[in-house]
């Protein structure tokens, strides 16, 4: 293995005039050591001022830990990389990983303790590390996993222990330095004496702090749209209810809040680019949308936005999970496009034939969009849109959206401009707070003291997916039951006891309960991988109404988890009002 790397050595662009990667690694270590944001910005500013013009953007991206695209390397693959680079076994890697919980530190450890270092070993440049990582997603087809492993292992074989730590973390997208976008922005401002607000505005148009830094260094910030280059998208705020959202605007437009994936389509002649909400280029994954956009967007140049849904053969929306398979897929794309067809629902236009439309009112943009999109029903169409201030009509539309298995409504101000990258209250999302779950009781615990004669602490399970068998535990309701409820439950549950171990009883899964909760959290404690926060008993279901066959599935729990994450943008759901 080492020889192979040595043969390749001369192909690798080392040191030369580019910044050494070790300078970045040392900077990362300093950043990790300080919790202070101001200090972090100072440390980064110092790094940026050391960069040459041609390497500034890549150094900024590397220091951000997100290169602007998914590298397509799973954690498991990194374990293989470490094994290959240092000639260690699976169990050695696992052992160290259990100790540190960080594959970066695992690589650093083996690097430090490696038996031999190649004589041809020379220092890595930041540019070489960046270029190697940049090429990873384009390695596809047969043997691509091995080639990816080889590429990263090759980097590690030439890395110092500290460099190895950060190369691995960069590949995993977890630099762990506490450097958010705001710190990068402040560092650029400091390094090149620029105004923070101006930098932010430029970022909204460029969508990449690497490019922003280049412009900042040249002294000319240009907040301009360019077809083919992603723009940061406008965001929605949450409204407490439909009535409040309608009252917020003099002239509201209501649209279905589709449960899909936001996509911007850029068109310049025959050239099409598709970007995700996070500005990842997803053009390759959706060839049928590229084709439709070429034929059915009636403009020489434009940037339009909408939500993509996965649909079944009857063009009925499917759960988001199906769509995410399309997004992640990098090969056999045509086959996948047939298996999981999609539907584009347009809701905005921000650029048309050389004109930036962001300063136009939504009313005008929507009219232009209607003229621009030649609809192909079920495939390539305008979002369902209703202009009303009437609560009854709005409620009907809201229910219609939920019946269509969509998330609710977005209520938009028809008089508002488009604000890239911002939540400024021009769009309000209205969606239900989390629905309760119907779960089956699969176990319980005898109480203590006064409560010893009652079964409490219910072990709750949802229906597993096919591969998991029947029921899967997803939480425990430890407290909050009244004595009366415990009395009723004990009566129902006692005849169902299958096994007793101390206080714990295992039950035949027959009793179904409706459970309200504050939040669904990820949890390794339960086989579903999810737990309920503050579960509370809403009612014991009548078996005629709901039996164990009717309880919610693991798929439902995952879906609710996702909805809640999106509702808050951070993973915490707003409290029920
Ligand atoms: P959230 O992700 O919950 O903040 O909601 C905003 C997201 O809803 C947007 O980024 C879009 O991906 C999605 N969305 C679905 N339907 C629409 C629509 N009609 N207008 C705007 N955004 C929509």
CSV table of C-alpha atoms in Angstrom, one decimal, residues 143-558:
chain,number,residue,atom,x,y,z
A,143,UNK,CA,-15.3,0.7,-7.8
A,144,UNK,CA,-16.0,4.2,-6.8
A,145,UNK,CA,-16.1,3.4,-3.0
A,146,UNK,CA,-12.6,1.9,-3.2
A,147,UNK,CA,-11.3,4.9,-5.2
A,148,UNK,CA,-12.8,7.3,-2.6
A,149,UNK,CA,-11.2,5.3,0.2
A,150,UNK,CA,-7.9,5.3,-1.7
A,151,UNK,CA,-7.9,9.1,-2.2
A,152,UNK,CA,-8.5,9.9,1.4
A,153,UNK,CA,-6.1,7.3,2.6
A,154,UNK,CA,-3.5,8.7,0.4
A,155,UNK,CA,-4.0,12.1,2.0
A,156,UNK,CA,-3.6,10.5,5.4
A,157,UNK,CA,-0.5,8.7,4.4
A,158,UNK,CA,1.2,12.1,3.9
A,159,UNK,CA,-0.4,13.8,6.8
A,160,UNK,CA,1.0,14.6,10.3
A,161,UNK,CA,-1.1,13.4,13.2
A,162,UNK,CA,-2.7,16.9,13.6
A,163,UNK,CA,-3.5,17.1,9.9
A,164,UNK,CA,-5.0,13.6,10.0
A,165,UNK,CA,-7.3,14.7,12.8
A,166,UNK,CA,-8.7,17.6,10.7
A,167,UNK,CA,-8.7,15.9,7.3
A,168,UNK,CA,-10.9,13.1,8.7
A,169,UNK,CA,-13.2,15.6,10.4
A,170,UNK,CA,-13.5,17.7,7.3
A,171,UNK,CA,-14.5,14.6,5.3
A,172,UNK,CA,-17.1,13.8,7.9
A,173,UNK,CA,-18.3,17.4,7.9
A,174,UNK,CA,-17.7,17.8,11.7
A,175,UNK,CA,-14.8,20.1,12.3
A,176,UNK,CA,-15.9,20.7,15.9
A,177,UNK,CA,-14.3,24.1,16.2
A,178,UNK,CA,-17.4,26.1,17.0
A,179,UNK,CA,-17.1,28.2,13.9
A,180,UNK,CA,-20.5,29.2,12.5
A,181,UNK,CA,-21.1,31.3,9.4
A,182,UNK,CA,-21.2,34.5,11.4
A,183,UNK,CA,-17.7,34.0,12.6
A,184,UNK,CA,-16.4,33.4,9.1
A,185,UNK,CA,-18.2,36.6,8.0
A,186,UNK,CA,-16.7,38.6,10.9
A,187,UNK,CA,-13.2,37.2,10.1
A,188,UNK,CA,-13.5,38.3,6.5
A,189,UNK,CA,-14.7,41.7,7.6
A,190,UNK,CA,-11.6,42.0,9.9
A,191,UNK,CA,-9.1,40.6,7.4
A,192,UNK,CA,-10.2,42.9,4.6
A,193,UNK,CA,-11.7,45.9,6.4
A,194,UNK,CA,-15.2,45.4,5.1
A,195,UNK,CA,-18.6,46.2,6.5
A,196,UNK,CA,-20.3,43.2,8.0
A,197,UNK,CA,-23.7,44.1,6.7
A,198,UNK,CA,-22.4,44.5,3.1
A,199,UNK,CA,-20.7,41.1,3.4
A,200,UNK,CA,-23.9,39.5,4.5
A,201,UNK,CA,-25.8,41.1,1.6
A,202,UNK,CA,-23.2,39.9,-0.9
A,203,UNK,CA,-23.4,36.4,0.7
A,204,UNK,CA,-27.1,36.3,0.1
A,205,UNK,CA,-26.4,36.6,-3.7
A,206,UNK,CA,-23.2,34.5,-3.9
A,207,UNK,CA,-24.2,31.8,-1.4
A,208,UNK,CA,-20.5,31.1,-0.7
A,209,UNK,CA,-18.2,32.8,1.8
A,210,UNK,CA,-15.3,31.7,-0.3
A,211,UNK,CA,-16.4,33.9,-3.2
A,212,UNK,CA,-17.4,36.7,-0.8
A,213,UNK,CA,-13.8,36.6,0.6
A,214,UNK,CA,-12.3,36.9,-2.8
A,215,UNK,CA,-14.4,39.9,-3.6
A,216,UNK,CA,-13.7,41.4,-0.2
A,217,UNK,CA,-10.0,41.0,-0.7
A,218,UNK,CA,-10.2,42.7,-4.1
A,219,UNK,CA,-12.1,45.6,-2.4
A,220,UNK,CA,-15.2,45.2,-4.6
A,221,UNK,CA,-18.3,43.6,-3.3
A,222,UNK,CA,-20.9,42.8,-5.9
A,223,UNK,CA,-24.3,41.7,-4.7
A,224,UNK,CA,-25.6,40.7,-8.0
A,225,UNK,CA,-27.6,37.8,-9.5
A,226,UNK,CA,-25.9,35.6,-12.0
A,227,UNK,CA,-27.7,32.8,-13.7
A,228,UNK,CA,-26.1,29.5,-12.9
A,229,UNK,CA,-24.8,30.6,-9.5
A,230,UNK,CA,-27.1,29.8,-6.6
A,231,UNK,CA,-28.8,32.6,-4.6
A,232,UNK,CA,-29.8,32.2,-0.9
A,233,UNK,CA,-33.5,31.6,-0.7
A,234,UNK,CA,-36.1,33.6,1.1
A,235,UNK,CA,-37.4,31.9,4.3
A,236,UNK,CA,-40.7,31.7,6.1
A,237,UNK,CA,-41.6,32.5,9.7
A,238,UNK,CA,-44.0,30.5,11.7
A,239,UNK,CA,-47.5,31.8,12.5
A,240,UNK,CA,-49.4,30.8,15.6
A,241,UNK,CA,-52.5,30.2,13.5
A,242,UNK,CA,-54.3,30.7,10.2
A,243,UNK,CA,-56.3,33.7,11.5
A,244,UNK,CA,-53.2,35.5,12.7
A,245,UNK,CA,-51.5,34.9,9.4
A,246,UNK,CA,-54.5,36.3,7.4
A,247,UNK,CA,-54.6,39.3,9.6
A,248,UNK,CA,-50.9,39.9,9.2
A,249,UNK,CA,-51.2,41.2,5.6
A,250,UNK,CA,-53.6,43.4,3.8
A,251,UNK,CA,-53.4,41.3,0.7
A,252,UNK,CA,-52.5,37.7,1.5
A,253,UNK,CA,-52.0,34.9,-0.9
A,254,UNK,CA,-52.3,31.3,0.4
A,255,UNK,CA,-50.4,28.4,-1.1
A,256,UNK,CA,-50.1,24.8,-0.2
A,257,UNK,CA,-47.0,24.2,1.9
A,258,UNK,CA,-45.8,21.2,0.0
A,259,UNK,CA,-43.9,18.5,1.9
A,260,UNK,CA,-41.0,18.2,-0.4
A,261,UNK,CA,-37.7,19.7,-1.4
A,262,UNK,CA,-37.1,23.3,-2.4
A,263,UNK,CA,-35.6,23.7,-5.8
A,264,UNK,CA,-34.4,26.7,-7.7
A,265,UNK,CA,-34.1,26.3,-11.5
A,266,UNK,CA,-31.7,28.4,-13.4
A,267,UNK,CA,-32.0,28.6,-17.1
A,268,UNK,CA,-29.7,30.2,-19.7
A,269,UNK,CA,-30.7,29.2,-23.2
A,270,UNK,CA,-30.4,25.4,-23.2
A,271,UNK,CA,-28.3,25.3,-20.1
A,272,UNK,CA,-30.1,24.3,-16.9
A,273,UNK,CA,-28.9,24.2,-13.3
A,274,UNK,CA,-30.9,22.9,-10.3
A,275,UNK,CA,-30.1,23.9,-6.8
A,276,UNK,CA,-31.4,22.8,-3.4
A,277,UNK,CA,-32.3,25.0,-0.6
A,278,UNK,CA,-28.8,24.7,0.8
A,279,UNK,CA,-27.5,25.6,-2.7
A,280,UNK,CA,-26.2,22.1,-3.5
A,281,UNK,CA,-26.1,21.4,-7.2
A,282,UNK,CA,-28.7,18.6,-7.8
A,283,UNK,CA,-28.9,19.0,-11.6
A,284,UNK,CA,-27.6,15.4,-12.3
A,285,UNK,CA,-30.2,13.8,-10.0
A,286,UNK,CA,-33.2,15.2,-11.8
A,287,UNK,CA,-32.7,14.8,-15.6
A,288,UNK,CA,-36.5,14.9,-16.2
A,289,UNK,CA,-36.8,18.3,-14.6
A,290,UNK,CA,-33.9,19.6,-16.7
A,291,UNK,CA,-35.8,18.4,-19.8
A,292,UNK,CA,-39.1,19.9,-18.7
A,293,UNK,CA,-37.3,23.2,-17.8
A,294,UNK,CA,-35.7,23.4,-21.3
A,295,UNK,CA,-39.0,22.9,-23.0
A,296,UNK,CA,-41.6,24.5,-20.7
A,297,UNK,CA,-40.0,27.6,-19.2
A,298,UNK,CA,-40.9,30.3,-21.6
A,299,UNK,CA,-37.8,32.5,-21.2
A,300,UNK,CA,-34.3,33.0,-22.6
A,301,UNK,CA,-33.0,33.4,-19.1
A,302,UNK,CA,-34.6,32.9,-15.7
A,303,UNK,CA,-34.4,31.8,-12.1
A,304,UNK,CA,-37.6,30.2,-10.8
A,305,UNK,CA,-38.3,28.5,-7.5
A,306,UNK,CA,-40.6,25.7,-6.4
A,307,UNK,CA,-41.1,22.6,-4.3
A,308,UNK,CA,-40.4,19.1,-5.7
A,309,UNK,CA,-42.5,16.2,-4.6
A,310,UNK,CA,-42.2,12.5,-5.1
A,311,UNK,CA,-45.4,11.2,-6.6
A,312,UNK,CA,-46.9,7.8,-7.3
A,313,UNK,CA,-48.2,6.5,-10.7
A,314,UNK,CA,-51.4,8.5,-10.3
A,315,UNK,CA,-49.4,11.6,-9.5
A,316,UNK,CA,-50.4,11.5,-5.8
A,317,UNK,CA,-47.8,12.9,-3.4
A,318,UNK,CA,-45.6,10.4,-1.6
A,319,UNK,CA,-43.8,10.8,1.8
A,320,UNK,CA,-40.6,12.8,1.8
A,321,UNK,CA,-38.4,9.7,2.4
A,322,UNK,CA,-39.1,8.5,-1.1
A,323,UNK,CA,-37.9,11.8,-2.5
A,324,UNK,CA,-34.7,11.8,-0.4
A,325,UNK,CA,-33.7,8.6,-2.2
A,326,UNK,CA,-33.7,10.6,-5.4
A,327,UNK,CA,-31.6,13.4,-3.9
A,328,UNK,CA,-29.0,11.1,-2.6
A,329,UNK,CA,-28.7,8.9,-5.6
A,330,UNK,CA,-25.6,9.4,-7.7
A,331,UNK,CA,-25.9,6.5,-10.2
A,332,UNK,CA,-28.6,4.6,-12.1
A,333,UNK,CA,-30.4,7.9,-12.2
A,334,UNK,CA,-32.6,7.2,-15.2
A,335,UNK,CA,-33.8,4.0,-13.5
A,336,UNK,CA,-34.5,5.8,-10.3
A,337,UNK,CA,-36.4,8.6,-12.1
A,338,UNK,CA,-38.8,6.0,-13.5
A,339,UNK,CA,-39.2,4.3,-10.1
A,340,UNK,CA,-39.8,7.6,-8.2
A,341,UNK,CA,-41.3,10.2,-10.5
A,342,UNK,CA,-41.4,13.8,-9.2
A,343,UNK,CA,-43.6,16.8,-9.6
A,344,UNK,CA,-42.4,20.4,-9.6
A,345,UNK,CA,-44.7,23.1,-8.0
A,346,UNK,CA,-43.6,26.6,-8.8
A,347,UNK,CA,-44.1,29.5,-6.4
A,348,UNK,CA,-41.7,32.3,-7.3
A,349,UNK,CA,-39.5,33.9,-10.0
A,350,UNK,CA,-36.6,36.1,-9.1
A,351,UNK,CA,-34.9,36.7,-12.4
A,352,UNK,CA,-36.1,37.1,-16.0
A,353,UNK,CA,-34.3,37.9,-19.2
A,354,UNK,CA,-31.6,40.0,-17.6
A,355,UNK,CA,-33.8,41.6,-15.0
A,356,UNK,CA,-33.5,41.1,-11.2
A,357,UNK,CA,-37.1,40.7,-10.0
A,358,UNK,CA,-36.3,40.6,-6.3
A,359,UNK,CA,-37.4,44.2,-5.8
A,360,UNK,CA,-40.8,43.6,-7.5
A,361,UNK,CA,-43.8,42.7,-5.4
A,362,UNK,CA,-44.9,39.1,-5.1
A,363,UNK,CA,-48.1,40.1,-6.9
A,364,UNK,CA,-46.0,41.0,-10.0
A,365,UNK,CA,-43.7,38.1,-9.7
A,366,UNK,CA,-46.6,35.7,-9.5
A,367,UNK,CA,-48.2,37.1,-12.6
A,368,UNK,CA,-44.9,36.8,-14.5
A,369,UNK,CA,-44.4,33.3,-13.2
A,370,UNK,CA,-47.9,32.3,-14.5
A,371,UNK,CA,-46.9,33.5,-18.0
A,372,UNK,CA,-43.5,31.9,-17.8
A,373,UNK,CA,-44.4,28.3,-16.9
A,374,UNK,CA,-46.1,26.2,-19.5
A,375,UNK,CA,-47.8,23.8,-17.2
A,376,UNK,CA,-47.6,20.0,-17.7
A,377,UNK,CA,-50.2,19.0,-15.2
A,378,UNK,CA,-49.0,16.6,-12.5
A,379,UNK,CA,-45.4,17.1,-13.5
A,380,UNK,CA,-44.5,20.7,-13.9
A,381,UNK,CA,-47.0,23.1,-12.6
A,382,UNK,CA,-47.8,26.2,-10.5
A,383,UNK,CA,-48.3,25.8,-6.8
A,384,UNK,CA,-52.0,25.8,-5.7
A,385,UNK,CA,-52.5,29.5,-4.9
A,386,UNK,CA,-55.5,31.3,-3.4
A,387,UNK,CA,-55.8,35.0,-2.8
A,388,UNK,CA,-58.3,35.6,0.0
A,389,UNK,CA,-58.8,37.2,3.3
A,390,UNK,CA,-61.8,35.2,4.2
A,391,UNK,CA,-61.1,32.9,7.1
A,392,UNK,CA,-63.7,30.3,6.1
A,393,UNK,CA,-62.2,30.0,2.6
A,394,UNK,CA,-58.8,29.9,4.0
A,395,UNK,CA,-59.7,27.1,6.5
A,396,UNK,CA,-61.2,25.1,3.7
A,397,UNK,CA,-57.9,25.5,1.7
A,398,UNK,CA,-55.9,24.5,4.8
A,399,UNK,CA,-57.9,21.3,5.3
A,400,UNK,CA,-57.6,20.6,1.6
A,401,UNK,CA,-53.8,20.8,2.0
A,402,UNK,CA,-53.7,18.5,4.9
A,403,UNK,CA,-56.0,16.0,3.1
A,404,UNK,CA,-53.5,16.1,0.2
A,405,UNK,CA,-50.9,15.0,2.8
A,406,UNK,CA,-49.1,18.3,2.6
A,407,UNK,CA,-47.8,20.2,5.6
A,408,UNK,CA,-50.3,23.1,5.7
A,409,UNK,CA,-50.2,26.5,4.1
A,410,UNK,CA,-47.8,29.3,3.5
A,411,UNK,CA,-49.5,32.7,3.7
A,412,UNK,CA,-47.6,35.3,1.7
A,413,UNK,CA,-47.8,39.1,1.5
A,414,UNK,CA,-48.6,39.9,-2.1
A,415,UNK,CA,-47.1,43.4,-1.7
A,416,UNK,CA,-43.7,42.2,-0.4
A,417,UNK,CA,-40.4,42.0,-2.2
A,418,UNK,CA,-38.1,38.9,-2.2
A,419,UNK,CA,-35.5,39.0,0.6
A,420,UNK,CA,-32.8,36.4,-0.1
A,421,UNK,CA,-31.6,34.4,2.9
A,422,UNK,CA,-33.9,36.1,5.3
A,423,UNK,CA,-36.9,35.4,7.5
A,424,UNK,CA,-38.5,38.8,7.5
A,425,UNK,CA,-42.1,37.9,8.1
A,426,UNK,CA,-43.3,38.3,4.5
A,427,UNK,CA,-44.1,34.6,4.3
A,428,UNK,CA,-45.8,32.8,7.2
A,429,UNK,CA,-46.1,29.1,7.6
A,430,UNK,CA,-49.2,27.7,9.1
A,431,UNK,CA,-49.2,24.1,10.1
A,432,UNK,CA,-50.7,21.9,12.8
A,433,UNK,CA,-48.8,21.3,16.0
A,434,UNK,CA,-47.7,17.7,16.3
A,435,UNK,CA,-50.4,15.2,16.1
A,436,UNK,CA,-50.9,12.8,19.0
A,437,UNK,CA,-49.7,9.2,18.5
A,438,UNK,CA,-51.7,6.0,19.0
A,439,UNK,CA,-49.3,3.5,20.6
A,440,UNK,CA,-49.8,0.1,22.0
A,441,UNK,CA,-48.8,-0.8,25.6
A,442,UNK,CA,-46.2,-3.6,25.5
A,443,UNK,CA,-45.0,-3.4,29.1
A,444,UNK,CA,-45.5,-1.6,32.4
A,445,UNK,CA,-44.1,-1.3,35.9
A,446,UNK,CA,-45.8,-1.9,39.3
A,447,UNK,CA,-45.9,1.3,41.4
A,448,UNK,CA,-44.3,1.8,44.8
A,449,UNK,CA,-45.7,2.5,48.2
A,450,UNK,CA,-49.3,3.6,48.0
A,451,UNK,CA,-49.3,2.9,44.3
A,452,UNK,CA,-48.0,-0.7,44.6
A,453,UNK,CA,-51.3,-2.2,43.5
A,454,UNK,CA,-51.4,-0.3,40.2
A,455,UNK,CA,-49.5,-0.7,37.0
A,456,UNK,CA,-48.0,2.6,35.9
A,457,UNK,CA,-45.0,3.6,33.8
A,458,UNK,CA,-46.3,2.4,30.5
A,459,UNK,CA,-43.9,1.1,27.9
A,460,UNK,CA,-45.2,2.3,24.6
A,461,UNK,CA,-44.6,0.9,21.1
A,462,UNK,CA,-45.4,1.8,17.5
A,463,UNK,CA,-45.7,-0.6,14.6
A,464,UNK,CA,-42.3,-1.5,13.2
A,465,UNK,CA,-41.6,-1.5,9.5
A,466,UNK,CA,-41.5,-4.9,7.8
A,467,UNK,CA,-37.9,-5.6,8.6
A,468,UNK,CA,-38.4,-4.9,12.3
A,469,UNK,CA,-41.2,-7.3,13.1
A,470,UNK,CA,-44.3,-6.2,14.9
A,471,UNK,CA,-44.0,-3.6,17.6
A,472,UNK,CA,-41.0,-1.4,18.5
A,473,UNK,CA,-40.7,0.5,21.8
A,474,UNK,CA,-40.5,4.2,21.4
A,475,UNK,CA,-40.9,5.6,24.9
A,476,UNK,CA,-42.0,5.2,28.4
A,477,UNK,CA,-44.6,7.3,30.2
A,478,UNK,CA,-43.2,7.4,33.7
A,479,UNK,CA,-45.5,9.8,35.4
A,480,UNK,CA,-48.5,11.9,35.1
A,481,UNK,CA,-51.2,9.3,35.4
A,482,UNK,CA,-54.0,10.0,37.9
A,483,UNK,CA,-55.0,7.3,40.4
A,484,UNK,CA,-58.2,6.8,38.5
A,485,UNK,CA,-56.4,6.3,35.2
A,486,UNK,CA,-54.1,3.8,36.9
A,487,UNK,CA,-57.0,1.9,38.3
A,488,UNK,CA,-58.6,1.6,34.9
A,489,UNK,CA,-55.4,0.7,33.2
A,490,UNK,CA,-54.4,-1.9,35.7
A,491,UNK,CA,-57.8,-3.6,35.2
A,492,UNK,CA,-57.2,-3.8,31.5
A,493,UNK,CA,-53.5,-4.7,31.6
A,494,UNK,CA,-53.4,-7.3,34.4
A,495,UNK,CA,-54.9,-10.1,32.3
A,496,UNK,CA,-52.4,-9.4,29.6
A,497,UNK,CA,-49.3,-10.0,31.7
A,498,UNK,CA,-46.9,-12.4,29.8
A,499,UNK,CA,-43.9,-12.2,32.1
A,500,UNK,CA,-42.9,-10.5,35.3
A,501,UNK,CA,-39.3,-9.5,36.3
A,502,UNK,CA,-39.3,-7.7,39.6
A,503,UNK,CA,-41.4,-4.6,39.1
A,504,UNK,CA,-41.4,-4.9,35.3
A,505,UNK,CA,-44.1,-6.7,33.4
A,506,UNK,CA,-44.2,-7.7,29.8
A,507,UNK,CA,-47.7,-7.4,28.3
A,508,UNK,CA,-49.6,-8.9,25.4
A,509,UNK,CA,-49.9,-5.9,23.0
A,510,UNK,CA,-53.6,-5.2,23.0
A,511,UNK,CA,-54.3,-2.0,24.8
A,512,UNK,CA,-54.0,1.1,22.6
A,513,UNK,CA,-53.5,4.6,24.1
A,514,UNK,CA,-53.5,8.0,22.5
A,515,UNK,CA,-50.4,9.9,23.6
A,516,UNK,CA,-49.7,13.6,23.4
A,517,UNK,CA,-46.1,14.9,23.8
A,518,UNK,CA,-43.9,17.9,23.5
A,519,UNK,CA,-41.4,16.7,21.2
A,520,UNK,CA,-39.9,13.6,19.5
A,521,UNK,CA,-36.2,13.2,20.2
A,522,UNK,CA,-33.6,11.0,18.8
A,523,UNK,CA,-32.7,8.4,21.4
A,524,UNK,CA,-30.5,5.3,21.3
A,525,UNK,CA,-32.4,3.9,24.2
A,526,UNK,CA,-35.2,2.6,22.1
A,527,UNK,CA,-35.1,0.3,19.1
A,528,UNK,CA,-37.0,2.9,17.0
A,529,UNK,CA,-34.2,5.4,17.6
A,530,UNK,CA,-36.8,7.9,18.9
A,531,UNK,CA,-38.2,8.8,22.3
A,532,UNK,CA,-41.1,11.0,23.3
A,533,UNK,CA,-40.5,14.0,25.5
A,534,UNK,CA,-43.1,14.6,28.2
A,535,UNK,CA,-45.6,12.0,27.0
A,536,UNK,CA,-49.1,12.3,28.4
A,537,UNK,CA,-52.1,10.1,28.2
A,538,UNK,CA,-54.9,11.6,26.2
A,539,UNK,CA,-57.2,8.6,26.2
A,540,UNK,CA,-57.4,4.9,26.4
A,541,UNK,CA,-58.7,3.8,23.0
A,542,UNK,CA,-61.8,1.7,22.7
A,543,UNK,CA,-60.8,-1.5,21.0
A,544,UNK,CA,-63.6,-1.1,18.6
A,545,UNK,CA,-62.2,2.2,17.6
A,546,UNK,CA,-58.5,1.4,17.4
A,547,UNK,CA,-56.8,-2.0,17.9
A,548,UNK,CA,-53.0,-2.7,18.0
A,549,UNK,CA,-53.1,-3.1,14.2
A,550,UNK,CA,-54.1,0.5,13.9
A,551,UNK,CA,-51.4,2.1,15.9
A,552,UNK,CA,-48.9,4.6,14.4
A,553,UNK,CA,-46.0,3.2,12.5
A,554,UNK,CA,-42.3,3.9,12.8
A,555,UNK,CA,-42.6,5.7,9.5
A,556,UNK,CA,-45.2,8.1,11.1
A,557,UNK,CA,-42.8,8.7,14.0
A,558,UNK,CA,-40.0,9.5,11.6
